[in-house]
Short mmCIF file of C-alpha atoms and ligand atoms in Angstrom, two decimals:
data_model
loop_
_atom_site.label_atom_id
_atom_site.label_comp_id
_atom_site.label_asym_id
_atom_site.label_seq_id
_atom_site.Cartn_x
_atom_site.Cartn_y
_atom_site.Cartn_z
CA MET A 1 43.77 95.94 -95.35
CA LEU A 2 41.28 93.51 -93.87
CA THR A 3 37.65 93.98 -94.70
CA GLN A 4 34.54 91.96 -93.91
CA LEU A 5 36.02 90.05 -91.01
CA GLN A 6 32.89 88.38 -89.59
CA LEU A 7 32.56 86.79 -86.19
CA ASP A 8 30.36 83.71 -86.36
CA GLY A 9 28.80 84.05 -82.92
CA ASN A 10 29.93 80.60 -81.74
CA GLY A 11 31.82 80.33 -78.49
CA PRO A 12 34.29 82.73 -76.87
CA LEU A 13 35.11 85.91 -78.79
CA HIS A 14 38.83 85.16 -79.10
CA ALA A 15 38.03 81.78 -80.71
CA GLN A 16 35.60 83.51 -83.10
CA LEU A 17 38.25 86.05 -84.05
CA THR A 18 40.85 83.30 -84.55
CA ARG A 19 38.47 81.51 -86.93
CA ALA A 20 37.68 84.72 -88.80
CA LEU A 21 41.39 85.43 -89.26
CA LYS A 22 42.05 81.88 -90.44
CA GLN A 23 39.27 82.35 -92.94
CA ALA A 24 40.95 85.55 -94.14
CA LEU A 25 44.18 83.59 -94.51
CA ALA A 26 42.43 80.82 -96.40
CA THR A 27 40.73 83.16 -98.82
CA GLY A 28 43.95 85.04 -99.48
CA GLN A 29 42.71 88.26 -97.89
CA LEU A 30 45.77 87.97 -95.69
CA ARG A 31 48.82 86.92 -97.72
CA GLN A 32 52.14 85.48 -96.70
CA GLY A 33 54.37 88.20 -95.33
CA SER A 34 51.54 90.69 -94.77
CA ARG A 35 51.16 92.40 -91.45
CA LEU A 36 48.17 91.85 -89.18
CA PRO A 37 46.48 95.07 -88.06
CA PRO A 38 47.81 96.40 -84.74
CA THR A 39 45.88 94.96 -81.80
CA ARG A 40 44.44 98.30 -80.73
CA PHE A 41 43.12 98.99 -84.22
CA MET A 42 41.73 95.48 -84.55
CA SER A 43 40.00 95.75 -81.19
CA GLN A 44 38.26 98.99 -82.23
CA GLN A 45 37.43 97.65 -85.67
CA MET A 46 35.81 94.49 -84.33
CA GLY A 47 34.29 95.98 -81.17
CA VAL A 48 36.09 93.46 -78.95
CA SER A 49 38.60 93.99 -76.15
CA ARG A 50 42.31 94.18 -76.79
CA ASN A 51 42.81 91.06 -74.68
CA THR A 52 40.52 89.20 -77.06
CA VAL A 53 42.66 90.27 -80.01
CA LEU A 54 45.87 89.36 -78.17
CA ALA A 55 44.46 85.91 -77.38
CA ALA A 56 43.49 85.36 -81.04
CA TYR A 57 46.91 86.46 -82.30
CA GLU A 58 48.59 84.24 -79.72
CA GLN A 59 46.57 81.26 -80.92
CA LEU A 60 47.57 81.92 -84.54
CA ARG A 61 51.18 82.19 -83.40
CA ILE A 62 50.99 78.85 -81.55
CA GLU A 63 49.55 77.21 -84.64
CA GLY A 64 52.34 78.69 -86.79
CA TYR A 65 50.24 81.01 -88.93
CA ILE A 66 52.01 84.19 -87.85
CA ASP A 67 55.19 85.23 -86.19
CA GLY A 68 55.75 88.32 -84.10
CA ARG A 69 58.54 90.84 -84.25
CA VAL A 70 58.79 92.86 -81.08
CA GLY A 71 57.70 96.40 -81.76
CA SER A 72 56.89 95.77 -85.39
CA GLY A 73 53.76 93.65 -85.22
CA SER A 74 52.66 90.19 -86.34
CA TYR A 75 53.29 88.85 -89.85
CA VAL A 76 51.73 86.00 -91.75
CA THR A 77 54.26 83.19 -92.07
CA LEU A 78 52.31 80.45 -93.78
CA PRO A 79 51.29 80.42 -97.40
CA ALA A 80 47.54 80.83 -97.62
CA ARG A 81 45.85 77.44 -97.60
CA PRO A 82 42.40 76.87 -98.98
CA ALA A 83 39.94 76.11 -96.20
CA PRO A 84 38.74 72.53 -96.49
CA ALA A 85 35.30 72.47 -98.06
CA PRO A 86 32.67 71.49 -95.48
CA VAL A 87 31.57 67.90 -95.98
CA GLU A 88 27.83 67.82 -96.55
CA THR A 89 26.29 64.57 -95.38
CA PRO A 90 22.59 64.27 -96.11
CA PRO A 91 20.72 63.30 -92.93
CA LEU A 92 19.31 59.80 -92.63
CA PRO A 93 15.64 59.45 -91.84
CA PRO A 94 15.10 59.85 -88.07
CA GLN A 95 15.77 56.54 -86.36
CA THR A 96 13.41 57.01 -83.43
CA ARG A 97 10.27 58.98 -82.63
CA PHE A 98 12.37 61.06 -80.25
CA ALA A 99 14.77 61.97 -83.08
CA ALA A 100 11.85 62.79 -85.36
CA ARG A 101 10.28 65.09 -82.78
CA ALA A 102 13.64 66.68 -81.97
CA ARG A 103 14.20 67.44 -85.67
CA GLN A 104 10.82 69.05 -85.83
CA VAL A 105 11.21 71.33 -82.84
CA HIS A 106 14.93 72.04 -82.59
CA ASP A 107 16.52 74.12 -85.33
CA GLN A 108 20.22 73.90 -84.44
CA ASP A 109 21.19 76.62 -86.92
CA ASN A 110 18.58 79.13 -85.78
CA LEU A 111 18.45 79.18 -82.03
CA PRO A 112 16.82 82.27 -80.59
CA GLY A 113 19.19 84.28 -78.44
CA LYS A 114 22.27 83.08 -80.32
CA ARG A 115 24.86 85.86 -80.56
CA VAL A 116 24.30 87.97 -83.67
CA PRO A 117 27.60 87.81 -85.60
CA GLY A 118 29.50 90.88 -86.72
CA VAL A 119 27.81 93.51 -84.53
CA ARG A 120 29.45 95.95 -82.14
CA PHE A 121 26.87 95.69 -79.36
CA SER A 122 24.30 93.11 -78.63
CA PHE A 123 21.36 93.07 -76.22
CA GLN A 124 21.84 89.34 -75.97
CA TYR A 125 19.74 87.66 -73.30
CA GLY A 126 21.74 85.04 -71.43
CA ALA A 127 25.10 86.82 -71.66
CA PRO A 128 26.25 86.90 -68.03
CA TYR A 129 27.47 89.73 -65.85
CA THR A 130 31.14 88.96 -65.17
CA HIS A 131 33.57 90.59 -62.79
CA PRO A 132 37.33 89.95 -62.47
CA ALA A 133 36.89 89.20 -58.75
CA VAL A 134 34.61 86.28 -59.48
CA THR A 135 37.14 84.80 -61.89
CA THR A 136 39.83 85.03 -59.22
CA ALA A 137 37.65 83.50 -56.52
CA TRP A 138 36.40 80.80 -58.87
CA SER A 139 39.88 79.82 -60.07
CA ARG A 140 41.03 79.56 -56.44
CA GLU A 141 38.17 77.19 -55.65
CA LEU A 142 38.79 75.19 -58.82
CA GLY A 143 42.50 74.83 -58.04
CA HIS A 144 41.68 73.64 -54.54
CA ALA A 145 39.03 71.25 -55.83
CA ALA A 146 41.42 69.80 -58.42
CA LEU A 147 43.88 68.93 -55.65
CA TYR A 148 41.46 67.45 -53.14
CA THR A 149 38.55 65.92 -55.05
CA SER A 150 38.44 62.15 -55.33
CA PRO A 151 39.19 61.07 -58.91
CA GLY A 152 36.65 58.23 -58.73
CA TYR A 153 33.15 58.37 -60.17
CA PRO A 154 31.02 61.02 -58.45
CA TRP A 155 27.69 60.43 -56.69
CA ALA A 156 24.95 60.51 -59.31
CA GLN A 157 22.82 62.63 -56.97
CA GLY A 158 25.61 65.16 -56.45
CA LEU A 159 28.47 65.71 -54.03
CA PRO A 160 27.16 65.69 -50.42
CA GLU A 161 28.99 68.93 -49.59
CA LEU A 162 27.40 70.72 -52.54
CA ARG A 163 23.94 69.38 -51.71
CA GLN A 164 24.42 70.61 -48.14
CA ALA A 165 25.56 74.03 -49.42
CA ILE A 166 22.52 74.20 -51.74
CA CYS A 167 20.20 73.54 -48.78
CA GLU A 168 21.55 76.67 -47.13
CA TYR A 169 21.57 78.60 -50.42
CA VAL A 170 17.89 77.95 -51.19
CA LEU A 171 16.75 79.14 -47.77
CA ARG A 172 16.87 82.66 -49.27
CA ARG A 173 14.07 81.47 -51.56
CA GLY A 174 12.15 80.04 -48.61
CA VAL A 175 12.90 76.43 -49.61
CA GLU A 176 13.58 74.14 -46.67
CA ALA A 177 15.37 71.15 -48.11
CA ARG A 178 17.51 68.35 -46.75
CA PRO A 179 20.60 67.20 -48.69
CA GLU A 180 18.81 63.98 -49.67
CA ASP A 181 16.07 66.04 -51.42
CA VAL A 182 18.61 67.75 -53.71
CA VAL A 183 19.82 66.43 -57.07
CA ILE A 184 22.67 68.29 -58.76
CA VAL A 185 22.14 68.64 -62.51
CA ALA A 186 23.78 70.20 -65.55
CA GLY A 187 21.62 73.34 -65.49
CA THR A 188 17.90 73.88 -65.98
CA GLN A 189 18.19 72.15 -69.34
CA GLN A 190 19.00 68.83 -67.76
CA ALA A 191 16.55 69.43 -64.93
CA VAL A 192 13.67 69.76 -67.42
CA SER A 193 14.92 66.77 -69.35
CA LEU A 194 14.97 64.61 -66.18
CA CYS A 195 11.48 65.88 -65.30
CA ALA A 196 10.30 64.81 -68.74
CA ARG A 197 11.64 61.29 -68.21
CA VAL A 198 10.30 60.91 -64.70
CA LEU A 199 6.97 62.74 -64.81
CA PHE A 200 5.20 61.98 -68.10
CA ASP A 201 5.00 59.67 -71.09
CA PRO A 202 4.93 60.68 -74.77
CA GLY A 203 1.44 61.92 -75.59
CA ASP A 204 0.68 63.14 -72.05
CA PRO A 205 -0.68 66.69 -71.66
CA VAL A 206 1.76 69.21 -70.22
CA ALA A 207 0.74 72.82 -69.53
CA ILE A 208 3.22 75.56 -70.31
CA GLU A 209 3.10 79.33 -70.02
CA GLU A 210 2.49 81.20 -73.27
CA PRO A 211 4.94 82.82 -73.91
CA GLN A 212 7.58 80.60 -72.37
CA TYR A 213 11.25 79.69 -72.03
CA TYR A 214 12.13 78.34 -75.46
CA ALA A 215 14.56 75.65 -74.29
CA ALA A 216 12.13 74.16 -71.78
CA ARG A 217 9.41 74.06 -74.44
CA VAL A 218 11.65 72.30 -76.95
CA ILE A 219 12.76 69.65 -74.46
CA LEU A 220 9.20 68.93 -73.36
CA GLN A 221 8.11 68.65 -76.99
CA ALA A 222 11.02 66.39 -77.90
CA TYR A 223 9.98 64.05 -75.10
CA GLY A 224 6.53 63.91 -76.62
CA ALA A 225 4.55 66.27 -74.35
CA GLN A 226 1.20 67.40 -75.76
CA LEU A 227 1.69 71.04 -74.89
CA GLN A 228 -1.23 73.01 -73.52
CA PRO A 229 -0.33 76.71 -73.68
CA VAL A 230 -1.76 78.76 -70.81
CA PRO A 231 -1.84 82.56 -71.24
CA VAL A 232 -0.01 84.92 -68.92
CA ASP A 233 -0.69 88.55 -68.00
CA ASP A 234 1.47 91.09 -66.25
CA GLN A 235 1.21 89.01 -63.07
CA GLY A 236 2.34 85.78 -64.67
CA LEU A 237 0.40 82.56 -65.27
CA ILE A 238 -3.40 83.01 -65.43
CA VAL A 239 -4.22 80.13 -63.12
CA ASP A 240 -7.95 80.34 -63.93
CA ALA A 241 -7.08 79.55 -67.55
CA LEU A 242 -5.55 76.14 -66.70
CA PRO A 243 -7.40 73.38 -68.56
CA ALA A 244 -10.41 71.77 -66.90
CA THR A 245 -8.93 68.34 -67.63
CA ALA A 246 -5.75 68.57 -65.68
CA PRO A 247 -2.36 68.03 -67.35
CA ARG A 248 0.25 65.67 -65.89
CA VAL A 249 2.71 68.52 -65.47
CA ILE A 250 2.75 72.35 -65.40
CA TYR A 251 5.97 74.17 -66.26
CA THR A 252 6.02 77.68 -64.80
CA THR A 253 8.29 80.62 -63.84
CA PRO A 254 6.26 82.15 -60.98
CA SER A 255 8.89 84.50 -59.54
CA HIS A 256 9.67 86.21 -62.84
CA GLN A 257 7.59 85.01 -65.75
CA PHE A 258 9.85 84.41 -68.69
CA PRO A 259 9.90 86.46 -70.86
CA GLN A 260 7.04 88.83 -69.90
CA GLY A 261 8.30 89.49 -66.39
CA GLY A 262 5.23 89.12 -64.10
CA THR A 263 5.47 88.01 -60.47
CA LEU A 264 2.73 85.58 -59.54
CA PRO A 265 0.71 87.10 -56.65
CA PRO A 266 -0.02 85.09 -53.47
CA GLU A 267 -3.66 84.28 -54.31
CA ARG A 268 -2.71 82.80 -57.71
CA ARG A 269 0.07 80.81 -56.07
CA ALA A 270 -2.39 79.35 -53.60
CA ALA A 271 -4.84 78.55 -56.42
CA LEU A 272 -2.09 76.90 -58.49
CA LEU A 273 -0.94 74.72 -55.59
CA ASP A 274 -4.54 73.82 -54.85
CA TYR A 275 -5.15 72.88 -58.52
CA ALA A 276 -2.04 70.67 -58.48
CA ALA A 277 -3.03 68.97 -55.25
CA ARG A 278 -6.64 68.35 -56.39
CA ASN A 279 -5.59 66.96 -59.77
CA SER A 280 -2.35 65.16 -58.84
CA THR A 281 -0.51 67.40 -61.27
CA TRP A 282 3.23 68.01 -60.93
CA ILE A 283 4.54 71.57 -61.05
CA ILE A 284 8.02 72.30 -62.41
CA GLU A 285 8.97 75.61 -60.79
CA ASP A 286 11.79 77.20 -62.80
CA ASP A 287 13.27 79.75 -60.37
CA TYR A 288 16.02 80.75 -62.81
CA ASP A 289 16.69 84.28 -61.51
CA GLY A 290 14.83 84.38 -58.20
CA GLU A 291 17.92 85.82 -56.49
CA ILE A 292 17.96 88.88 -58.75
CA ARG A 293 15.41 91.46 -57.62
CA TYR A 294 15.75 95.21 -57.40
CA ASP A 295 12.83 95.95 -55.10
CA ALA A 296 11.72 94.66 -51.75
CA ARG A 297 8.76 92.80 -53.24
CA SER A 298 10.57 89.51 -53.62
CA LEU A 299 8.22 86.65 -52.82
CA PRO A 300 9.58 83.33 -51.64
CA SER A 301 9.40 80.48 -54.10
CA LEU A 302 6.23 78.49 -54.82
CA LYS A 303 8.04 75.46 -53.41
CA SER A 304 8.16 77.15 -50.02
CA GLN A 305 4.34 76.82 -49.79
CA ASP A 306 4.14 73.34 -51.27
CA GLU A 307 2.33 71.53 -48.47
CA HIS A 308 1.22 68.65 -50.68
CA GLY A 309 4.61 67.89 -52.22
CA ARG A 310 3.63 68.64 -55.84
CA VAL A 311 6.45 71.05 -56.76
CA ILE A 312 9.76 70.12 -58.35
CA TYR A 313 11.95 73.13 -57.67
CA VAL A 314 14.64 73.99 -60.26
CA GLY A 315 17.52 76.39 -59.64
CA THR A 316 20.55 77.27 -61.73
CA PHE A 317 23.89 79.04 -61.44
CA SER A 318 23.69 80.24 -65.04
CA LYS A 319 22.33 83.63 -64.02
CA THR A 320 24.11 84.23 -60.71
CA LEU A 321 27.48 82.86 -61.88
CA PHE A 322 27.87 81.97 -65.54
CA PRO A 323 26.10 79.61 -67.95
CA SER A 324 29.23 77.78 -69.14
CA LEU A 325 29.43 76.26 -65.65
CA ARG A 326 26.44 74.03 -66.46
CA LEU A 327 25.41 73.45 -62.87
CA GLY A 328 21.96 73.65 -61.37
CA TYR A 329 19.86 71.69 -58.90
CA LEU A 330 16.51 70.14 -58.27
CA VAL A 331 14.70 69.93 -54.97
CA VAL A 332 12.36 66.99 -55.46
CA PRO A 333 9.45 65.58 -53.47
CA ARG A 334 10.64 62.62 -51.36
CA GLY A 335 8.56 60.04 -53.20
CA LEU A 336 10.22 60.90 -56.53
CA ARG A 337 13.78 61.09 -55.29
CA ARG A 338 14.89 57.64 -56.41
CA ASP A 339 13.42 58.13 -59.90
CA PHE A 340 15.30 61.38 -60.39
CA ILE A 341 18.57 59.89 -59.16
CA SER A 342 18.18 56.93 -61.53
CA ALA A 343 17.42 59.24 -64.45
CA LYS A 344 20.49 61.34 -63.63
CA TRP A 345 22.67 58.24 -63.27
CA MET A 346 21.54 57.03 -66.67
CA GLU A 347 22.35 60.38 -68.27
CA ASP A 348 25.90 60.86 -67.05
CA PHE A 349 26.66 59.16 -63.67
CA GLY A 350 26.69 62.63 -62.09
CA ALA A 351 28.08 66.11 -62.71
CA SER A 352 31.82 66.77 -62.75
CA ALA A 353 32.99 66.29 -59.14
CA ILE A 354 35.69 68.96 -59.41
CA ASP A 355 33.20 71.60 -60.55
CA GLN A 356 30.78 70.56 -57.83
CA ALA A 357 33.46 70.73 -55.12
CA ALA A 358 34.57 74.14 -56.39
CA LEU A 359 30.98 75.40 -56.32
CA ALA A 360 30.47 74.06 -52.79
CA GLY A 361 33.61 75.96 -51.70
CA PHE A 362 32.47 79.05 -53.57
CA ILE A 363 29.15 79.04 -51.71
CA THR A 364 30.38 78.14 -48.23
CA SER A 365 33.35 80.56 -48.32
CA GLY A 366 30.94 83.47 -48.80
CA ALA A 367 32.39 84.29 -52.26
CA CYS A 368 29.04 83.52 -53.86
CA ASP A 369 27.15 85.98 -51.66
CA ARG A 370 29.80 88.64 -52.22
CA HIS A 371 29.48 88.10 -55.95
CA LEU A 372 25.69 88.29 -55.76
CA ARG A 373 25.81 91.57 -53.88
CA ARG A 374 28.28 93.02 -56.38
CA SER A 375 26.23 91.72 -59.31
CA LEU A 376 23.06 93.31 -58.00
CA VAL A 377 24.72 96.72 -57.80
CA ALA A 378 26.16 96.45 -61.32
CA LEU A 379 22.99 94.95 -62.81
CA ARG A 380 20.90 97.69 -61.26
CA GLU A 381 23.15 100.32 -62.90
CA ARG A 382 22.88 98.57 -66.26
CA ARG A 383 19.13 98.21 -65.96
CA ASP A 384 18.72 101.86 -64.94
CA ALA A 385 20.85 102.96 -67.91
CA LEU A 386 18.72 100.89 -70.25
CA LEU A 387 15.36 101.94 -68.81
CA ASN A 388 16.30 105.64 -68.64
CA GLY A 389 17.52 105.50 -72.23
CA LEU A 390 14.32 103.77 -73.38
CA HIS A 391 12.20 106.40 -71.61
CA ARG A 392 14.22 109.22 -73.18
CA MET A 393 13.88 107.95 -76.73
CA ASN A 394 10.37 106.61 -76.40
CA GLU A 395 7.95 109.30 -77.61
CA GLY A 396 5.13 106.82 -77.73
CA ARG A 397 7.00 104.40 -79.96
CA LEU A 398 7.76 101.72 -77.40
CA SER A 399 5.86 99.87 -74.67
CA PHE A 400 7.75 98.23 -71.84
CA ILE A 401 7.46 97.72 -68.11
CA ASP A 402 10.09 97.62 -65.43
CA THR A 403 9.61 94.25 -63.83
CA GLN A 404 12.14 94.99 -61.06
CA ALA A 405 13.81 91.63 -61.55
CA GLY A 406 16.19 89.60 -63.64
CA MET A 407 18.44 90.56 -66.52
CA HIS A 408 16.15 91.40 -69.42
CA ILE A 409 13.32 93.71 -70.44
CA PRO A 410 10.64 92.83 -72.98
CA VAL A 411 9.93 95.80 -75.27
CA TRP A 412 7.15 96.20 -77.84
CA LEU A 413 7.32 98.45 -80.92
CA ASN A 414 3.97 100.23 -80.99
CA HIS A 415 1.84 99.93 -84.13
CA ARG A 416 4.22 97.50 -85.80
CA ASP A 417 3.44 93.92 -86.75
CA ARG A 418 5.63 90.88 -86.39
CA GLU A 419 7.09 91.10 -89.88
CA GLN A 420 7.98 94.75 -89.35
CA GLY A 421 9.61 93.65 -86.12
CA HIS A 422 11.85 91.21 -88.01
CA GLN A 423 12.77 93.96 -90.46
CA PHE A 424 13.60 96.23 -87.54
CA VAL A 425 15.94 93.56 -86.11
CA ASP A 426 17.62 93.24 -89.54
CA ARG A 427 18.05 96.99 -89.86
CA ALA A 428 19.60 97.18 -86.37
CA ARG A 429 21.98 94.40 -87.31
CA ARG A 430 23.10 96.29 -90.41
CA MET A 431 23.75 99.27 -88.15
CA GLY A 432 25.91 97.16 -85.82
CA LEU A 433 23.38 96.40 -83.08
CA GLY A 434 22.25 92.90 -82.09
CA LEU A 435 18.54 92.77 -81.21
CA TYR A 436 16.38 89.73 -80.53
CA SER A 437 12.76 89.18 -81.43
CA ILE A 438 10.40 87.94 -78.74
CA ALA A 439 8.45 85.84 -81.28
CA PRO A 440 10.41 82.56 -80.82
CA TYR A 441 9.32 82.52 -77.18
CA TYR A 442 5.71 81.92 -78.21
CA LEU A 443 4.11 78.77 -79.51
CA ASP A 444 1.74 81.07 -81.36
CA PRO A 445 3.39 84.50 -81.63
CA PRO A 446 1.12 87.57 -81.63
CA ASP A 447 1.16 89.82 -84.68
CA ARG A 448 3.05 92.52 -82.83
CA ALA A 449 6.71 93.53 -83.03
CA GLY A 450 8.42 92.65 -79.76
CA LEU A 451 11.99 92.44 -78.55
CA ILE A 452 13.72 90.95 -75.59
CA LEU A 453 16.59 93.15 -74.42
CA GLY A 454 19.19 91.40 -72.25
CA TYR A 455 21.51 93.82 -70.51
CA ALA A 456 23.61 91.80 -68.06
CA GLY A 457 26.59 91.43 -70.40
CA LEU A 458 26.84 95.11 -71.39
CA PRO A 459 28.70 97.72 -69.32
CA VAL A 460 26.85 101.03 -68.91
CA GLY A 461 29.04 102.80 -71.52
CA ASP A 462 28.20 100.12 -74.09
CA ILE A 463 24.51 100.29 -73.20
CA GLU A 464 24.54 104.01 -73.90
CA GLN A 465 26.23 103.54 -77.28
CA ALA A 466 23.89 100.68 -78.12
CA LEU A 467 20.90 102.86 -77.19
CA ASP A 468 22.17 105.52 -79.53
CA VAL A 469 21.99 103.03 -82.39
CA LEU A 470 18.57 101.88 -81.21
CA ARG A 471 17.35 105.48 -81.27
CA GLN A 472 18.61 105.87 -84.83
CA CYS A 473 16.77 102.69 -85.82
CA LEU A 474 13.58 104.04 -84.22
CA ASP A 475 13.98 107.38 -85.99
CA ALA A 476 14.40 105.57 -89.28
CA GLU A 477 11.38 103.36 -88.56
CA TYR A 478 8.94 105.98 -87.28
CA GLY A 479 10.32 109.13 -88.90
CA LEU A 480 12.63 111.64 -87.24
CA ARG A 481 12.02 112.77 -83.70
CA ARG A 482 10.41 116.10 -83.14
CA HIS A 483 13.41 117.56 -81.27
C1 PLP B 501 13.47 80.80 -67.98
C2 PLP B 501 14.88 80.31 -67.91
N1 PLP B 501 15.13 79.21 -67.21
C3 PLP B 501 16.39 78.74 -67.10
C4 PLP B 501 17.46 79.36 -67.71
C5 PLP B 501 18.84 78.82 -67.54
O1 PLP B 501 19.02 77.59 -68.11
P1 PLP B 501 20.32 76.74 -67.77
O2 PLP B 501 20.36 76.56 -66.28
O3 PLP B 501 20.13 75.45 -68.48
O4 PLP B 501 21.50 77.49 -68.26
C6 PLP B 501 17.22 80.49 -68.48
C7 PLP B 501 18.33 81.13 -69.18
O5 PLP B 501 18.26 81.76 -70.18
C8 PLP B 501 15.90 80.98 -68.56
O6 PLP B 501 15.62 82.09 -69.27
#
């Protein structure tokens, strides 16, 4: 009997399960000749799909750890081997100031939002909504792209057909771009990193929303930005609170403030653009989920009103498609175009041409719009299930608002401090539920217990079961409910 099989949270689930089983083999929990649990049982036990278990077993079979007898299951064929001890190499002193800053701000072993291992359900922000139809359409485009894409080095700026397709795609956000204004990048991550190279020097002041997108903050810090946190309210960035001495750059998420959820109203947008124009400040507009709105209130992007050419517009396919794609784009002011292309060329000579060609086909064939429409229906159902469940169990214990956008909801535990919030997350984990604290998304976290609940990756049935666990955690925390 297998006990304590733990998924480590790294990479695809089948790979995690394969590693966990190898570990069980190495520690002798699974001995030569013993039978692996039936796939159905294993899938229930681990809270993963049966296909995931089949894929893990198949991998072990390929590697010669098990063999299968039709109808009678899979048996361990290899004698248990001790897992090689990890080699610990003490780090050298940082060799550059960049490396020193990166060590300070980037804790590789403790990234917020990383999948919590060993839980049945997880409100993990960043897990995408997937649908079999998108996999089919995407693999068709990839197959076509593999046949017809030139095997030479790609354009550093991005494939012309993808840049053209992006120009049409961003019209829905009110952005009027020409293909020469677009730079294809490896997601928002790389977009922010290129902005850091092109727009400021180490030591320069850079304003950032407080709270903010963790990854953007870390990159800006690693490049030496002197961060100036600017508070947000339920409408997003408080433009009046921008520093009197203007920063070189402002990083902002005006359409859906991350993680609080506000939508910047028109008068603040105008004031922000005016501030940037008066002070020659650059604005990085991270429009990460601008396509995903559930009401009619959607405002066009800030970039669409950028008369003075101060906005660097950043879009990504991590939310609308999937984050493993690593494709996003910048729409840059004309005068900066050459700098961004050089910075991109120096990073990697350009994104994978096959992926770019596939994405261009995916957009122009209409598959992308079909997927978006389908996603919005499914995401709305998931969001409704989550919000209704939160309302039902609330009884004054939680504070949250429906921001009518995106794929997450920030939730506060009333009358609980930050430390109690961490304990709550730990308790949920012990009860099989992955929760995520909001604290890492602040430079200076408030002494309140807050969570960020991502729901895109959870089907409605799973959300309901996860909510049941959440309710039990709340009952344990606040005392039993009155009915
Ligand atoms: C605010 C924000 N920006 C951007 C992204 C996406 O980043 P990337 O395009 O690098 O995957 C996310 C995803 O979590 C996000 O929350």
